[in-house]
mmCIF file of C-alpha atoms and ligand atoms in Angstrom:
data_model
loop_
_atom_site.group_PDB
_atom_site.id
_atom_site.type_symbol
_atom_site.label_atom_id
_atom_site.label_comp_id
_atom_site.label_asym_id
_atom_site.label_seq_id
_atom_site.Cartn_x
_atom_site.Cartn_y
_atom_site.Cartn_z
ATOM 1 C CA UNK W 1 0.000 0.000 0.000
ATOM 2 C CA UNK W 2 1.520 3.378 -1.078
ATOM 3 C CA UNK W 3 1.207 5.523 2.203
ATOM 4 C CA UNK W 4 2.554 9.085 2.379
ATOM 5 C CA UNK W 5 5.228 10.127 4.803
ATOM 6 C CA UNK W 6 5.759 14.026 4.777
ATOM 7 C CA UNK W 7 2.587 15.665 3.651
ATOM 8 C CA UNK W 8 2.702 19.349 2.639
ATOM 9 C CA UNK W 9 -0.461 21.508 2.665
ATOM 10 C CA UNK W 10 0.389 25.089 1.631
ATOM 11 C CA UNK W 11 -2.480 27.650 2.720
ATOM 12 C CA UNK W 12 -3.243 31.155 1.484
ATOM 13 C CA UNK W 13 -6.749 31.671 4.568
ATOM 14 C CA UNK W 14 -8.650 30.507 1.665
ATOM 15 C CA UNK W 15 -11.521 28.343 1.641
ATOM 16 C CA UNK W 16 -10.274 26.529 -0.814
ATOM 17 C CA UNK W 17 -6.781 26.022 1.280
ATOM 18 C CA UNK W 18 -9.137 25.142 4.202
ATOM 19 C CA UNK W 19 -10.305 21.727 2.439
ATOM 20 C CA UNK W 20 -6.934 20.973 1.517
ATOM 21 C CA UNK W 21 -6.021 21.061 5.061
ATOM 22 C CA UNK W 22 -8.825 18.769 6.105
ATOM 23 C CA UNK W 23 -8.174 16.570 3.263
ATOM 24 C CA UNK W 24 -4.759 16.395 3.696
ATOM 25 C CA UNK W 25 -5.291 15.865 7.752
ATOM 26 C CA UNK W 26 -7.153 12.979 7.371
ATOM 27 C CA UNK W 27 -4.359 10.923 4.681
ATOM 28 C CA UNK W 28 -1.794 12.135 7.842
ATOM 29 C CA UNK W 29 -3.688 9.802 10.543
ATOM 30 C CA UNK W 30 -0.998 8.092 11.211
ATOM 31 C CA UNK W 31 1.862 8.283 13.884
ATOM 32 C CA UNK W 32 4.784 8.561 11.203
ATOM 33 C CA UNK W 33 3.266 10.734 8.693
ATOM 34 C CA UNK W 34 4.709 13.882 9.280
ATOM 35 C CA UNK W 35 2.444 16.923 8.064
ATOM 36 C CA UNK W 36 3.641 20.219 7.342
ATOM 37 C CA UNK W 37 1.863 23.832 6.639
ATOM 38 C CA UNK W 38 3.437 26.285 4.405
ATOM 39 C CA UNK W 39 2.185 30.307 4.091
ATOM 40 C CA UNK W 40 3.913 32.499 1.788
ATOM 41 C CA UNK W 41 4.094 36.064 2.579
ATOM 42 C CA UNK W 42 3.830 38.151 -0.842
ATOM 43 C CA UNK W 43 3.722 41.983 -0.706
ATOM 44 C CA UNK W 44 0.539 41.638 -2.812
ATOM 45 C CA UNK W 45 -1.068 38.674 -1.136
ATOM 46 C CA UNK W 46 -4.668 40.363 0.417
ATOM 47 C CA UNK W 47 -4.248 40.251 4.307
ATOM 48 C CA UNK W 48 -6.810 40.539 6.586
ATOM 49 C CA UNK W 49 -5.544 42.617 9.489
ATOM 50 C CA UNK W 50 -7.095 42.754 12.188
ATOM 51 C CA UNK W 51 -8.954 46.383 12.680
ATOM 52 C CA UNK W 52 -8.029 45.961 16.536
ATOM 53 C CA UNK W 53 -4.777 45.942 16.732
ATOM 54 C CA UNK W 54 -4.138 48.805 14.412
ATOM 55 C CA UNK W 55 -6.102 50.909 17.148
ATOM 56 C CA UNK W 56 -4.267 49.601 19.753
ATOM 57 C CA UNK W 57 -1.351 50.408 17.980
ATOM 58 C CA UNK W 58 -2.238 53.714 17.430
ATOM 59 C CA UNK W 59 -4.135 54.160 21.134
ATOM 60 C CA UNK W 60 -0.483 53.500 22.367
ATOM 61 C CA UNK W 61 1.850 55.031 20.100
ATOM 62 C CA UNK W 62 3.217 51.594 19.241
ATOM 63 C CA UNK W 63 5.127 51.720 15.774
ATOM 64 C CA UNK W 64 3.732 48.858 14.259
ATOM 65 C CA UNK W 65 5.215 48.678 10.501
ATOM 66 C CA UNK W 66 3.230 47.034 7.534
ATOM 67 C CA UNK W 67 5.799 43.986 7.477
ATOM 68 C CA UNK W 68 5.001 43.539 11.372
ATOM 69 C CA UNK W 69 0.917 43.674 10.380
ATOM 70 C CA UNK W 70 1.735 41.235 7.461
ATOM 71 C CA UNK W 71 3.818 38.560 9.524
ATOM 72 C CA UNK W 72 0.949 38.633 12.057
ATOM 73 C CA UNK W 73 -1.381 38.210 9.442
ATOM 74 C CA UNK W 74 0.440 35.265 8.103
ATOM 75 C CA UNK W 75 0.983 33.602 11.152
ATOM 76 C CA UNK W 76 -2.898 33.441 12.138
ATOM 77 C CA UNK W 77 -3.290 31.861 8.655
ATOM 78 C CA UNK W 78 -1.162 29.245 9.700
ATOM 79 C CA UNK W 79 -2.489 28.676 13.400
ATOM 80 C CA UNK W 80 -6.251 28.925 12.330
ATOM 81 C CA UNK W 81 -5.012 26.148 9.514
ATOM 82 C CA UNK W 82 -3.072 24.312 12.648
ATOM 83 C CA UNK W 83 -5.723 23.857 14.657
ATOM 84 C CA UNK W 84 -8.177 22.616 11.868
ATOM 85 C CA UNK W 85 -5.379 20.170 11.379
ATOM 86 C CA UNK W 86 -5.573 18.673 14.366
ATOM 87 C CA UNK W 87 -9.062 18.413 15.065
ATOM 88 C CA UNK W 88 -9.315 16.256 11.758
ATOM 89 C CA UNK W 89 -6.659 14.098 13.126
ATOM 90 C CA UNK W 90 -3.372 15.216 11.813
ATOM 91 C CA UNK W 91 -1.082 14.222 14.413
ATOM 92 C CA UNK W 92 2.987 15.455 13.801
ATOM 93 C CA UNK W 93 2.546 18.637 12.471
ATOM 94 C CA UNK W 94 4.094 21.681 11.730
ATOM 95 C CA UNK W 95 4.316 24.899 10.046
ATOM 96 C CA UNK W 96 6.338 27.379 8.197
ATOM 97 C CA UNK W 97 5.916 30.900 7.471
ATOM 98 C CA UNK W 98 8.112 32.063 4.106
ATOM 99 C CA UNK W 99 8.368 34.960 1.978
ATOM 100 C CA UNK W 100 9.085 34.915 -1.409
ATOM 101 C CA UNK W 101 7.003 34.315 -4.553
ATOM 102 C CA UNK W 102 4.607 31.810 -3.515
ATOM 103 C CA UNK W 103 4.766 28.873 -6.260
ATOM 104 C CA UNK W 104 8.689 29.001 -6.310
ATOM 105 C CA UNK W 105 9.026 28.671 -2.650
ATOM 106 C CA UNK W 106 6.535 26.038 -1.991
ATOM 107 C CA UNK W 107 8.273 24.088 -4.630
ATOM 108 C CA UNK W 108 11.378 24.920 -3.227
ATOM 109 C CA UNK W 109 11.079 23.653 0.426
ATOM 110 C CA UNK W 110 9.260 20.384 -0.583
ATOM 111 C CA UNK W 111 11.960 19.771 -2.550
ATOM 112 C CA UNK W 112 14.326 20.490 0.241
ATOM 113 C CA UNK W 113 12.078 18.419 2.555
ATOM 114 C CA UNK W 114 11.557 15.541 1.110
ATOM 115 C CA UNK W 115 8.008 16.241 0.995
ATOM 116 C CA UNK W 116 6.006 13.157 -1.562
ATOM 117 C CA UNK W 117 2.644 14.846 -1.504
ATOM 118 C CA UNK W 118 1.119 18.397 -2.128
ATOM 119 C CA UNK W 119 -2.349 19.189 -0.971
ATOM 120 C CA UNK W 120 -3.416 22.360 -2.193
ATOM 121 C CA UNK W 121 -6.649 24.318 -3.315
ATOM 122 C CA UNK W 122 -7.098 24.634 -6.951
ATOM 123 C CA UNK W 123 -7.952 28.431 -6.297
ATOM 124 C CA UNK W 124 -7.233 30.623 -3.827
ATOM 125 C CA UNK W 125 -8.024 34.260 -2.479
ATOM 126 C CA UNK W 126 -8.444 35.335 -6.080
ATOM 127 C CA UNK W 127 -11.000 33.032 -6.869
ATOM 128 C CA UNK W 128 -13.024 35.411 -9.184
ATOM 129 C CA UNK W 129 -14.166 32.534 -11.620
ATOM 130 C CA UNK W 130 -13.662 31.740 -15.035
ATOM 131 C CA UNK W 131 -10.549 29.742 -14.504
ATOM 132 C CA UNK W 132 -10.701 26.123 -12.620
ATOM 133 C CA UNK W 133 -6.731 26.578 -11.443
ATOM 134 C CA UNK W 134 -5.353 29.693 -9.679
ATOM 135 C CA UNK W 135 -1.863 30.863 -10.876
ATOM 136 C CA UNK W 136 -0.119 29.164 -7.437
ATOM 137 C CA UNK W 137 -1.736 25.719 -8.198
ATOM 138 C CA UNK W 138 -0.901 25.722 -11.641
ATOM 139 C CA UNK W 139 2.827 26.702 -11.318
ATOM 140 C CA UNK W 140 3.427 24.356 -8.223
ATOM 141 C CA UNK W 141 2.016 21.472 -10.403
ATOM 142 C CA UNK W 142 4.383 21.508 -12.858
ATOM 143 C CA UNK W 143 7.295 22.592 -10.653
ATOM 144 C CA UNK W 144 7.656 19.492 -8.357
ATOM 145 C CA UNK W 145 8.200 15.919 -8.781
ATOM 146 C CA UNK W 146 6.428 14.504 -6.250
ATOM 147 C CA UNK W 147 2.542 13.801 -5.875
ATOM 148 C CA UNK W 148 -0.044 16.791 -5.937
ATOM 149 C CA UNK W 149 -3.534 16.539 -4.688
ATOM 150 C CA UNK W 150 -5.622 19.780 -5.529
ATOM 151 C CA UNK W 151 -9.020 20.050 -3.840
ATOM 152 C CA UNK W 152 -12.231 21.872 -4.544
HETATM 153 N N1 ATP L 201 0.879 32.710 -0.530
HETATM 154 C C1 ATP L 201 0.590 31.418 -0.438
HETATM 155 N N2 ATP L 201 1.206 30.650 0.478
HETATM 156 C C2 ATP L 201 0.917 29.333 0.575
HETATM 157 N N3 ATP L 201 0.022 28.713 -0.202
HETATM 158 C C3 ATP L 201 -0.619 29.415 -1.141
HETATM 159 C C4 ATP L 201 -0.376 30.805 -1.324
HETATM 160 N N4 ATP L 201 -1.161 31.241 -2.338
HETATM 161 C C5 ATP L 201 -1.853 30.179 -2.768
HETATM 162 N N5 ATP L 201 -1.558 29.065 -2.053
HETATM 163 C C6 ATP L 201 -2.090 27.696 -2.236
HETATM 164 O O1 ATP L 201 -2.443 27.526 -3.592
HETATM 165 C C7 ATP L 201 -3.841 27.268 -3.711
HETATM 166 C C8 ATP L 201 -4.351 27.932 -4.992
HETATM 167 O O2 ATP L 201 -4.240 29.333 -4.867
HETATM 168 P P1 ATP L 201 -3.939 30.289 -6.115
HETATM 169 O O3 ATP L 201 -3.260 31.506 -5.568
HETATM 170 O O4 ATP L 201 -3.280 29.499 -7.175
HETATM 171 O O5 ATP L 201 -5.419 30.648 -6.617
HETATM 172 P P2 ATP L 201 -6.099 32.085 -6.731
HETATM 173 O O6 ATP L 201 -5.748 32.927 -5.537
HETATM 174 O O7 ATP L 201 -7.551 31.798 -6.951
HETATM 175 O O8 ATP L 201 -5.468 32.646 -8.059
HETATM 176 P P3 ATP L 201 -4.394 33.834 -8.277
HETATM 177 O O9 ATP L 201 -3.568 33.967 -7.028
HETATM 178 O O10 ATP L 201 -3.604 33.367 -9.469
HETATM 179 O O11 ATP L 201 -5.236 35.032 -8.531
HETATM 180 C C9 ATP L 201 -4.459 27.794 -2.406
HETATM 181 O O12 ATP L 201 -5.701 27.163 -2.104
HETATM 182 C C10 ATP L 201 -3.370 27.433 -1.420
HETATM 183 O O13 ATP L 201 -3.433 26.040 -1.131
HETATM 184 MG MG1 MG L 202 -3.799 33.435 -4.982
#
């Protein structure tokens, strides 16, 4: 039976990404499946910062730069996606928070990992319609050897 041992789900805070994770959780039920989350931090990626804490920043006089608000923003992507992991039963996981052009370094650092399967959403943030494969899914696809799984 072919069974997957380092599972890589990159996520974007899509809904799309979202399935992937639980998807991907539930092939990594298994003690030595390790399962690893990816977010890649792109200055034109659509962040959803929260309105609070630029108040509070400004309530205190606390210099909070745009790369700070971004790097928050990316790391709640990947603990909201961490917790959804776990409660559909992935069990070793962990994540990474990159920057970079998004399809280069997830194909990058699966390389690098030895990762031998890619969950991913077929679209992402952009998801406007008209095209079934967002430009991330598409260029990861044909960048990497191993096995990729894109979800609805
Ligand atoms: N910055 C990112 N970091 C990690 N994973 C990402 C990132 N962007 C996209 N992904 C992954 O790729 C999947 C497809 O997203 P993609 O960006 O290709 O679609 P889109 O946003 O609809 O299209 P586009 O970005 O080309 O407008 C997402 O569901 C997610 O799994
Ligand atoms: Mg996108």
């Amino acid at each position: 039976m072919l069974v997957f041992k380092h599972i890589m789900v990159p996520v974007d805070g899509s809904e799309h990404a979202n399935r992937a994770v639980e998807i991907a959780s539930d092939l990594a039920k298994k003690d030595n499946t390790q399962f690893m989350l990816l977010h890649v931090l792109t200055r034109t990626g659509s962040y959803d910062v929260p309105k609070e804490l630029r108040s509070y920043a400004e309530i205190e006089h606390i210099r909070i730069t745009e790369k700070d608000l971004v790097e928050l923003a990316g790391k709640e992507i990947l603990s909201n996606a961490a917790n959804r992991a776990r409660e559909h039963g992935a069990i070793d996981t962990s994540s990474r928070l990159e920057s970079g052009d998004p399809a280069s370094r997830i194909a990058a650092i699966a390389r690098e990992n030895g990762v031998d399967l890619i969950v991913m959403g077929r679209r992402g943030l952009g998801d406007l319609g008209g095209l079934l494969f967002g430009s991330v899914s598409h260029k990861v696809a044909q960048a990497v050897e191993c096995c990729c799984l894109t979800v609805k």
